[in-house]
């Protein structure tokens, strides 16, 4: 009999900046220092969620709502848990939290990340812009960022 992982989405409060900084480092090619994450999380309108798999942090989303606009600041899932529905669960919860306070949500996704883009398009986001050479990858490549929007 196989074990189905228990997924729980929790609000990121208190010292969650430490967990999110660690998750960010595990999810992406670069690090996000704890003081920077803490400063962002203490900014007006910013909030976060942490995805737990069998009580272990496995993903996160940071978002903000300002002037009736929501924005996904960062979202990530640890490599071992990708394609398990965590990003969809995080995005679905983030949209539900933001929708009563915003008219739309924006996010950026690397042009080299078709899986994430497909997820966002399936959640009713559509492309509204492009930032050329926005991301710098670990190998030095520059990658465009696609700007997506979901209207509530």
mmCIF file with all atom_site columns, C-alpha atoms in Angstrom:
data_model
loop_
_atom_site.group_PDB
_atom_site.id
_atom_site.type_symbol
_atom_site.label_atom_id
_atom_site.label_alt_id
_atom_site.label_comp_id
_atom_site.label_asym_id
_atom_site.label_entity_id
_atom_site.label_seq_id
_atom_site.pdbx_PDB_ins_code
_atom_site.Cartn_x
_atom_site.Cartn_y
_atom_site.Cartn_z
_atom_site.occupancy
_atom_site.B_iso_or_equiv
_atom_site.pdbx_formal_charge
_atom_site.auth_seq_id
_atom_site.auth_comp_id
_atom_site.auth_asym_id
_atom_site.auth_atom_id
_atom_site.pdbx_PDB_model_num
ATOM 1   C CA . UNK A 1 1   ? 0.000   0.000  0.000   1.00 0.00 ? 1   UNK A CA 1
ATOM 2   C CA . UNK A 1 2   ? 1.414   3.388  -0.970  1.00 0.00 ? 2   UNK A CA 1
ATOM 3   C CA . UNK A 1 3   ? 1.320   6.404  1.275   1.00 0.00 ? 3   UNK A CA 1
ATOM 4   C CA . UNK A 1 4   ? -0.509  9.459  -0.060  1.00 0.00 ? 4   UNK A CA 1
ATOM 5   C CA . UNK A 1 5   ? 1.152   12.612 1.216   1.00 0.00 ? 5   UNK A CA 1
ATOM 6   C CA . UNK A 1 6   ? -0.955  14.850 3.418   1.00 0.00 ? 6   UNK A CA 1
ATOM 7   C CA . UNK A 1 7   ? -0.874  18.413 2.037   1.00 0.00 ? 7   UNK A CA 1
ATOM 8   C CA . UNK A 1 8   ? -1.755  21.371 4.214   1.00 0.00 ? 8   UNK A CA 1
ATOM 9   C CA . UNK A 1 9   ? -1.623  25.066 3.283   1.00 0.00 ? 9   UNK A CA 1
ATOM 10  C CA . UNK A 1 10  ? -0.836  27.258 6.301   1.00 0.00 ? 10  UNK A CA 1
ATOM 11  C CA . UNK A 1 11  ? -0.673  31.033 6.739   1.00 0.00 ? 11  UNK A CA 1
ATOM 12  C CA . UNK A 1 12  ? 2.928   32.228 7.048   1.00 0.00 ? 12  UNK A CA 1
ATOM 13  C CA . UNK A 1 13  ? 3.178   34.152 10.280  1.00 0.00 ? 13  UNK A CA 1
ATOM 14  C CA . UNK A 1 14  ? 5.697   34.946 12.974  1.00 0.00 ? 14  UNK A CA 1
ATOM 15  C CA . UNK A 1 15  ? 9.108   33.492 12.179  1.00 0.00 ? 15  UNK A CA 1
ATOM 16  C CA . UNK A 1 16  ? 7.940   32.012 8.846   1.00 0.00 ? 16  UNK A CA 1
ATOM 17  C CA . UNK A 1 17  ? 10.457  34.259 7.081   1.00 0.00 ? 17  UNK A CA 1
ATOM 18  C CA . UNK A 1 18  ? 13.124  31.717 8.100   1.00 0.00 ? 18  UNK A CA 1
ATOM 19  C CA . UNK A 1 19  ? 11.160  28.843 6.560   1.00 0.00 ? 19  UNK A CA 1
ATOM 20  C CA . UNK A 1 20  ? 10.422  30.836 3.402   1.00 0.00 ? 20  UNK A CA 1
ATOM 21  C CA . UNK A 1 21  ? 14.069  31.883 2.989   1.00 0.00 ? 21  UNK A CA 1
ATOM 22  C CA . UNK A 1 22  ? 15.129  28.227 3.309   1.00 0.00 ? 22  UNK A CA 1
ATOM 23  C CA . UNK A 1 23  ? 12.442  27.090 0.868   1.00 0.00 ? 23  UNK A CA 1
ATOM 24  C CA . UNK A 1 24  ? 13.434  29.790 -1.616  1.00 0.00 ? 24  UNK A CA 1
ATOM 25  C CA . UNK A 1 25  ? 17.024  28.548 -1.559  1.00 0.00 ? 25  UNK A CA 1
ATOM 26  C CA . UNK A 1 26  ? 15.832  24.977 -2.128  1.00 0.00 ? 26  UNK A CA 1
ATOM 27  C CA . UNK A 1 27  ? 13.480  25.982 -4.963  1.00 0.00 ? 27  UNK A CA 1
ATOM 28  C CA . UNK A 1 28  ? 15.647  28.360 -6.985  1.00 0.00 ? 28  UNK A CA 1
ATOM 29  C CA . UNK A 1 29  ? 19.216  28.810 -8.213  1.00 0.00 ? 29  UNK A CA 1
ATOM 30  C CA . UNK A 1 30  ? 19.905  31.661 -5.804  1.00 0.00 ? 30  UNK A CA 1
ATOM 31  C CA . UNK A 1 31  ? 19.306  32.462 -2.157  1.00 0.00 ? 31  UNK A CA 1
ATOM 32  C CA . UNK A 1 32  ? 17.046  35.041 -0.550  1.00 0.00 ? 32  UNK A CA 1
ATOM 33  C CA . UNK A 1 33  ? 18.590  36.137 2.764   1.00 0.00 ? 33  UNK A CA 1
ATOM 34  C CA . UNK A 1 34  ? 16.390  35.865 5.855   1.00 0.00 ? 34  UNK A CA 1
ATOM 35  C CA . UNK A 1 35  ? 16.610  39.607 6.691   1.00 0.00 ? 35  UNK A CA 1
ATOM 36  C CA . UNK A 1 36  ? 15.351  40.491 3.194   1.00 0.00 ? 36  UNK A CA 1
ATOM 37  C CA . UNK A 1 37  ? 12.449  38.049 3.446   1.00 0.00 ? 37  UNK A CA 1
ATOM 38  C CA . UNK A 1 38  ? 11.581  39.346 6.936   1.00 0.00 ? 38  UNK A CA 1
ATOM 39  C CA . UNK A 1 39  ? 11.649  42.948 5.713   1.00 0.00 ? 39  UNK A CA 1
ATOM 40  C CA . UNK A 1 40  ? 9.374   42.138 2.785   1.00 0.00 ? 40  UNK A CA 1
ATOM 41  C CA . UNK A 1 41  ? 6.954   40.167 4.954   1.00 0.00 ? 41  UNK A CA 1
ATOM 42  C CA . UNK A 1 42  ? 6.682   43.148 7.304   1.00 0.00 ? 42  UNK A CA 1
ATOM 43  C CA . UNK A 1 43  ? 5.751   45.486 4.432   1.00 0.00 ? 43  UNK A CA 1
ATOM 44  C CA . UNK A 1 44  ? 2.171   46.757 4.153   1.00 0.00 ? 44  UNK A CA 1
ATOM 45  C CA . UNK A 1 45  ? -0.209  44.386 2.399   1.00 0.00 ? 45  UNK A CA 1
ATOM 46  C CA . UNK A 1 46  ? 2.248   41.458 2.212   1.00 0.00 ? 46  UNK A CA 1
ATOM 47  C CA . UNK A 1 47  ? 1.254   37.978 3.344   1.00 0.00 ? 47  UNK A CA 1
ATOM 48  C CA . UNK A 1 48  ? 2.338   34.428 2.685   1.00 0.00 ? 48  UNK A CA 1
ATOM 49  C CA . UNK A 1 49  ? 1.383   30.787 2.753   1.00 0.00 ? 49  UNK A CA 1
ATOM 50  C CA . UNK A 1 50  ? 3.456   27.669 3.330   1.00 0.00 ? 50  UNK A CA 1
ATOM 51  C CA . UNK A 1 51  ? 2.586   24.274 1.848   1.00 0.00 ? 51  UNK A CA 1
ATOM 52  C CA . UNK A 1 52  ? 3.295   21.416 4.224   1.00 0.00 ? 52  UNK A CA 1
ATOM 53  C CA . UNK A 1 53  ? 3.651   17.819 3.020   1.00 0.00 ? 53  UNK A CA 1
ATOM 54  C CA . UNK A 1 54  ? 3.481   15.311 5.850   1.00 0.00 ? 54  UNK A CA 1
ATOM 55  C CA . UNK A 1 55  ? 4.245   18.205 8.253   1.00 0.00 ? 55  UNK A CA 1
ATOM 56  C CA . UNK A 1 56  ? 7.380   19.246 6.312   1.00 0.00 ? 56  UNK A CA 1
ATOM 57  C CA . UNK A 1 57  ? 7.585   22.643 4.539   1.00 0.00 ? 57  UNK A CA 1
ATOM 58  C CA . UNK A 1 58  ? 7.602   21.948 0.783   1.00 0.00 ? 58  UNK A CA 1
ATOM 59  C CA . UNK A 1 59  ? 6.443   25.147 -0.898  1.00 0.00 ? 59  UNK A CA 1
ATOM 60  C CA . UNK A 1 60  ? 5.489   28.759 -0.358  1.00 0.00 ? 60  UNK A CA 1
ATOM 61  C CA . UNK A 1 61  ? 3.863   31.795 -1.879  1.00 0.00 ? 61  UNK A CA 1
ATOM 62  C CA . UNK A 1 62  ? 4.382   35.439 -0.958  1.00 0.00 ? 62  UNK A CA 1
ATOM 63  C CA . UNK A 1 63  ? 1.851   37.971 -2.174  1.00 0.00 ? 63  UNK A CA 1
ATOM 64  C CA . UNK A 1 64  ? 0.625   41.468 -1.561  1.00 0.00 ? 64  UNK A CA 1
ATOM 65  C CA . UNK A 1 65  ? -2.480  43.528 -2.115  1.00 0.00 ? 65  UNK A CA 1
ATOM 66  C CA . UNK A 1 66  ? -2.153  47.277 -2.579  1.00 0.00 ? 66  UNK A CA 1
ATOM 67  C CA . UNK A 1 67  ? -4.676  49.694 -4.088  1.00 0.00 ? 67  UNK A CA 1
ATOM 68  C CA . UNK A 1 68  ? -7.014  46.908 -5.266  1.00 0.00 ? 68  UNK A CA 1
ATOM 69  C CA . UNK A 1 69  ? -4.181  45.097 -7.096  1.00 0.00 ? 69  UNK A CA 1
ATOM 70  C CA . UNK A 1 70  ? -2.738  41.791 -5.951  1.00 0.00 ? 70  UNK A CA 1
ATOM 71  C CA . UNK A 1 71  ? 0.683   40.521 -6.915  1.00 0.00 ? 71  UNK A CA 1
ATOM 72  C CA . UNK A 1 72  ? 2.433   37.200 -6.489  1.00 0.00 ? 72  UNK A CA 1
ATOM 73  C CA . UNK A 1 73  ? 5.899   38.212 -5.303  1.00 0.00 ? 73  UNK A CA 1
ATOM 74  C CA . UNK A 1 74  ? 7.367   34.699 -5.215  1.00 0.00 ? 74  UNK A CA 1
ATOM 75  C CA . UNK A 1 75  ? 6.137   31.127 -5.352  1.00 0.00 ? 75  UNK A CA 1
ATOM 76  C CA . UNK A 1 76  ? 8.144   27.932 -5.186  1.00 0.00 ? 76  UNK A CA 1
ATOM 77  C CA . UNK A 1 77  ? 7.912   24.208 -4.626  1.00 0.00 ? 77  UNK A CA 1
ATOM 78  C CA . UNK A 1 78  ? 10.903  22.081 -3.600  1.00 0.00 ? 78  UNK A CA 1
ATOM 79  C CA . UNK A 1 79  ? 12.062  19.853 -6.483  1.00 0.00 ? 79  UNK A CA 1
ATOM 80  C CA . UNK A 1 80  ? 11.065  16.586 -4.774  1.00 0.00 ? 80  UNK A CA 1
ATOM 81  C CA . UNK A 1 81  ? 7.433   17.785 -4.513  1.00 0.00 ? 81  UNK A CA 1
ATOM 82  C CA . UNK A 1 82  ? 6.968   19.321 -7.968  1.00 0.00 ? 82  UNK A CA 1
ATOM 83  C CA . UNK A 1 83  ? 4.029   18.117 -10.042 1.00 0.00 ? 83  UNK A CA 1
ATOM 84  C CA . UNK A 1 84  ? 2.199   17.046 -6.875  1.00 0.00 ? 84  UNK A CA 1
ATOM 85  C CA . UNK A 1 85  ? -0.343  19.894 -6.899  1.00 0.00 ? 85  UNK A CA 1
ATOM 86  C CA . UNK A 1 86  ? 1.358   22.157 -4.338  1.00 0.00 ? 86  UNK A CA 1
ATOM 87  C CA . UNK A 1 87  ? 1.732   25.189 -6.607  1.00 0.00 ? 87  UNK A CA 1
ATOM 88  C CA . UNK A 1 88  ? -1.904  24.878 -7.707  1.00 0.00 ? 88  UNK A CA 1
ATOM 89  C CA . UNK A 1 89  ? -3.027  24.600 -4.068  1.00 0.00 ? 89  UNK A CA 1
ATOM 90  C CA . UNK A 1 90  ? -0.921  27.625 -3.081  1.00 0.00 ? 90  UNK A CA 1
ATOM 91  C CA . UNK A 1 91  ? -2.161  29.710 -6.028  1.00 0.00 ? 91  UNK A CA 1
ATOM 92  C CA . UNK A 1 92  ? -5.801  28.718 -5.471  1.00 0.00 ? 92  UNK A CA 1
ATOM 93  C CA . UNK A 1 93  ? -5.593  29.764 -1.817  1.00 0.00 ? 93  UNK A CA 1
ATOM 94  C CA . UNK A 1 94  ? -3.707  32.983 -2.675  1.00 0.00 ? 94  UNK A CA 1
ATOM 95  C CA . UNK A 1 95  ? -6.370  33.936 -5.227  1.00 0.00 ? 95  UNK A CA 1
ATOM 96  C CA . UNK A 1 96  ? -9.137  33.235 -2.697  1.00 0.00 ? 96  UNK A CA 1
ATOM 97  C CA . UNK A 1 97  ? -7.425  35.431 -0.111  1.00 0.00 ? 97  UNK A CA 1
ATOM 98  C CA . UNK A 1 98  ? -6.703  38.290 -2.515  1.00 0.00 ? 98  UNK A CA 1
ATOM 99  C CA . UNK A 1 99  ? -9.944  38.369 -4.532  1.00 0.00 ? 99  UNK A CA 1
ATOM 100 C CA . UNK A 1 100 ? -12.128 40.167 -1.961  1.00 0.00 ? 100 UNK A CA 1
ATOM 101 C CA . UNK A 1 101 ? -9.522  42.938 -1.688  1.00 0.00 ? 101 UNK A CA 1
ATOM 102 C CA . UNK A 1 102 ? -8.374  43.309 -5.305  1.00 0.00 ? 102 UNK A CA 1
ATOM 103 C CA . UNK A 1 103 ? -9.728  43.607 -8.819  1.00 0.00 ? 103 UNK A CA 1
ATOM 104 C CA . UNK A 1 104 ? -6.878  41.622 -10.384 1.00 0.00 ? 104 UNK A CA 1
ATOM 105 C CA . UNK A 1 105 ? -3.728  39.661 -9.595  1.00 0.00 ? 105 UNK A CA 1
ATOM 106 C CA . UNK A 1 106 ? -0.419  39.950 -11.432 1.00 0.00 ? 106 UNK A CA 1
ATOM 107 C CA . UNK A 1 107 ? 2.652   37.754 -11.545 1.00 0.00 ? 107 UNK A CA 1
ATOM 108 C CA . UNK A 1 108 ? 5.814   37.254 -13.575 1.00 0.00 ? 108 UNK A CA 1
ATOM 109 C CA . UNK A 1 109 ? 7.048   33.932 -14.902 1.00 0.00 ? 109 UNK A CA 1
ATOM 110 C CA . UNK A 1 110 ? 10.257  33.097 -16.721 1.00 0.00 ? 110 UNK A CA 1
ATOM 111 C CA . UNK A 1 111 ? 9.845   32.432 -20.417 1.00 0.00 ? 111 UNK A CA 1
ATOM 112 C CA . UNK A 1 112 ? 11.911  29.290 -19.789 1.00 0.00 ? 112 UNK A CA 1
ATOM 113 C CA . UNK A 1 113 ? 9.317   27.866 -17.363 1.00 0.00 ? 113 UNK A CA 1
ATOM 114 C CA . UNK A 1 114 ? 6.504   26.427 -19.520 1.00 0.00 ? 114 UNK A CA 1
ATOM 115 C CA . UNK A 1 115 ? 5.126   24.248 -16.685 1.00 0.00 ? 115 UNK A CA 1
ATOM 116 C CA . UNK A 1 116 ? 4.510   27.239 -14.417 1.00 0.00 ? 116 UNK A CA 1
ATOM 117 C CA . UNK A 1 117 ? 3.074   29.267 -17.285 1.00 0.00 ? 117 UNK A CA 1
ATOM 118 C CA . UNK A 1 118 ? 0.663   26.407 -18.106 1.00 0.00 ? 118 UNK A CA 1
ATOM 119 C CA . UNK A 1 119 ? -0.446  26.310 -14.459 1.00 0.00 ? 119 UNK A CA 1
ATOM 120 C CA . UNK A 1 120 ? -1.131  30.039 -14.407 1.00 0.00 ? 120 UNK A CA 1
ATOM 121 C CA . UNK A 1 121 ? -3.009  29.954 -17.715 1.00 0.00 ? 121 UNK A CA 1
ATOM 122 C CA . UNK A 1 122 ? -5.169  27.121 -16.318 1.00 0.00 ? 122 UNK A CA 1
ATOM 123 C CA . UNK A 1 123 ? -6.036  29.435 -13.405 1.00 0.00 ? 123 UNK A CA 1
ATOM 124 C CA . UNK A 1 124 ? -7.397  32.111 -15.794 1.00 0.00 ? 124 UNK A CA 1
ATOM 125 C CA . UNK A 1 125 ? -4.272  34.260 -16.016 1.00 0.00 ? 125 UNK A CA 1
ATOM 126 C CA . UNK A 1 126 ? -3.440  35.756 -19.400 1.00 0.00 ? 126 UNK A CA 1
ATOM 127 C CA . UNK A 1 127 ? -0.335  37.437 -20.745 1.00 0.00 ? 127 UNK A CA 1
ATOM 128 C CA . UNK A 1 128 ? -0.335  41.239 -20.578 1.00 0.00 ? 128 UNK A CA 1
ATOM 129 C CA . UNK A 1 129 ? 3.332   42.123 -20.981 1.00 0.00 ? 129 UNK A CA 1
ATOM 130 C CA . UNK A 1 130 ? 6.958   41.107 -21.326 1.00 0.00 ? 130 UNK A CA 1
ATOM 131 C CA . UNK A 1 131 ? 10.117  42.197 -19.527 1.00 0.00 ? 131 UNK A CA 1
ATOM 132 C CA . UNK A 1 132 ? 13.091  41.422 -21.727 1.00 0.00 ? 132 UNK A CA 1
ATOM 133 C CA . UNK A 1 133 ? 16.160  39.847 -20.090 1.00 0.00 ? 133 UNK A CA 1
ATOM 134 C CA . UNK A 1 134 ? 14.556  40.221 -16.648 1.00 0.00 ? 134 UNK A CA 1
ATOM 135 C CA . UNK A 1 135 ? 15.906  37.103 -14.927 1.00 0.00 ? 135 UNK A CA 1
ATOM 136 C CA . UNK A 1 136 ? 19.580  36.134 -14.702 1.00 0.00 ? 136 UNK A CA 1
ATOM 137 C CA . UNK A 1 137 ? 20.087  32.391 -14.431 1.00 0.00 ? 137 UNK A CA 1
ATOM 138 C CA . UNK A 1 138 ? 22.977  30.736 -12.562 1.00 0.00 ? 138 UNK A CA 1
ATOM 139 C CA . UNK A 1 139 ? 24.764  30.048 -15.846 1.00 0.00 ? 139 UNK A CA 1
ATOM 140 C CA . UNK A 1 140 ? 24.635  33.764 -16.712 1.00 0.00 ? 140 UNK A CA 1
ATOM 141 C CA . UNK A 1 141 ? 21.817  33.511 -19.262 1.00 0.00 ? 141 UNK A CA 1
ATOM 142 C CA . UNK A 1 142 ? 19.237  36.286 -19.306 1.00 0.00 ? 142 UNK A CA 1
ATOM 143 C CA . UNK A 1 143 ? 15.602  35.196 -19.599 1.00 0.00 ? 143 UNK A CA 1
ATOM 144 C CA . UNK A 1 144 ? 12.508  37.217 -20.408 1.00 0.00 ? 144 UNK A CA 1
ATOM 145 C CA . UNK A 1 145 ? 9.729   37.505 -17.828 1.00 0.00 ? 145 UNK A CA 1
ATOM 146 C CA . UNK A 1 146 ? 6.164   37.143 -19.028 1.00 0.00 ? 146 UNK A CA 1
ATOM 147 C CA . UNK A 1 147 ? 3.729   39.318 -17.080 1.00 0.00 ? 147 UNK A CA 1
ATOM 148 C CA . UNK A 1 148 ? 0.407   37.601 -16.444 1.00 0.00 ? 148 UNK A CA 1
ATOM 149 C CA . UNK A 1 149 ? -2.856  38.935 -15.056 1.00 0.00 ? 149 UNK A CA 1
ATOM 150 C CA . UNK A 1 150 ? -5.978  37.332 -13.630 1.00 0.00 ? 150 UNK A CA 1
ATOM 151 C CA . UNK A 1 151 ? -9.047  39.537 -13.223 1.00 0.00 ? 151 UNK A CA 1
ATOM 152 C CA . UNK A 1 152 ? -11.432 38.862 -10.366 1.00 0.00 ? 152 UNK A CA 1
#
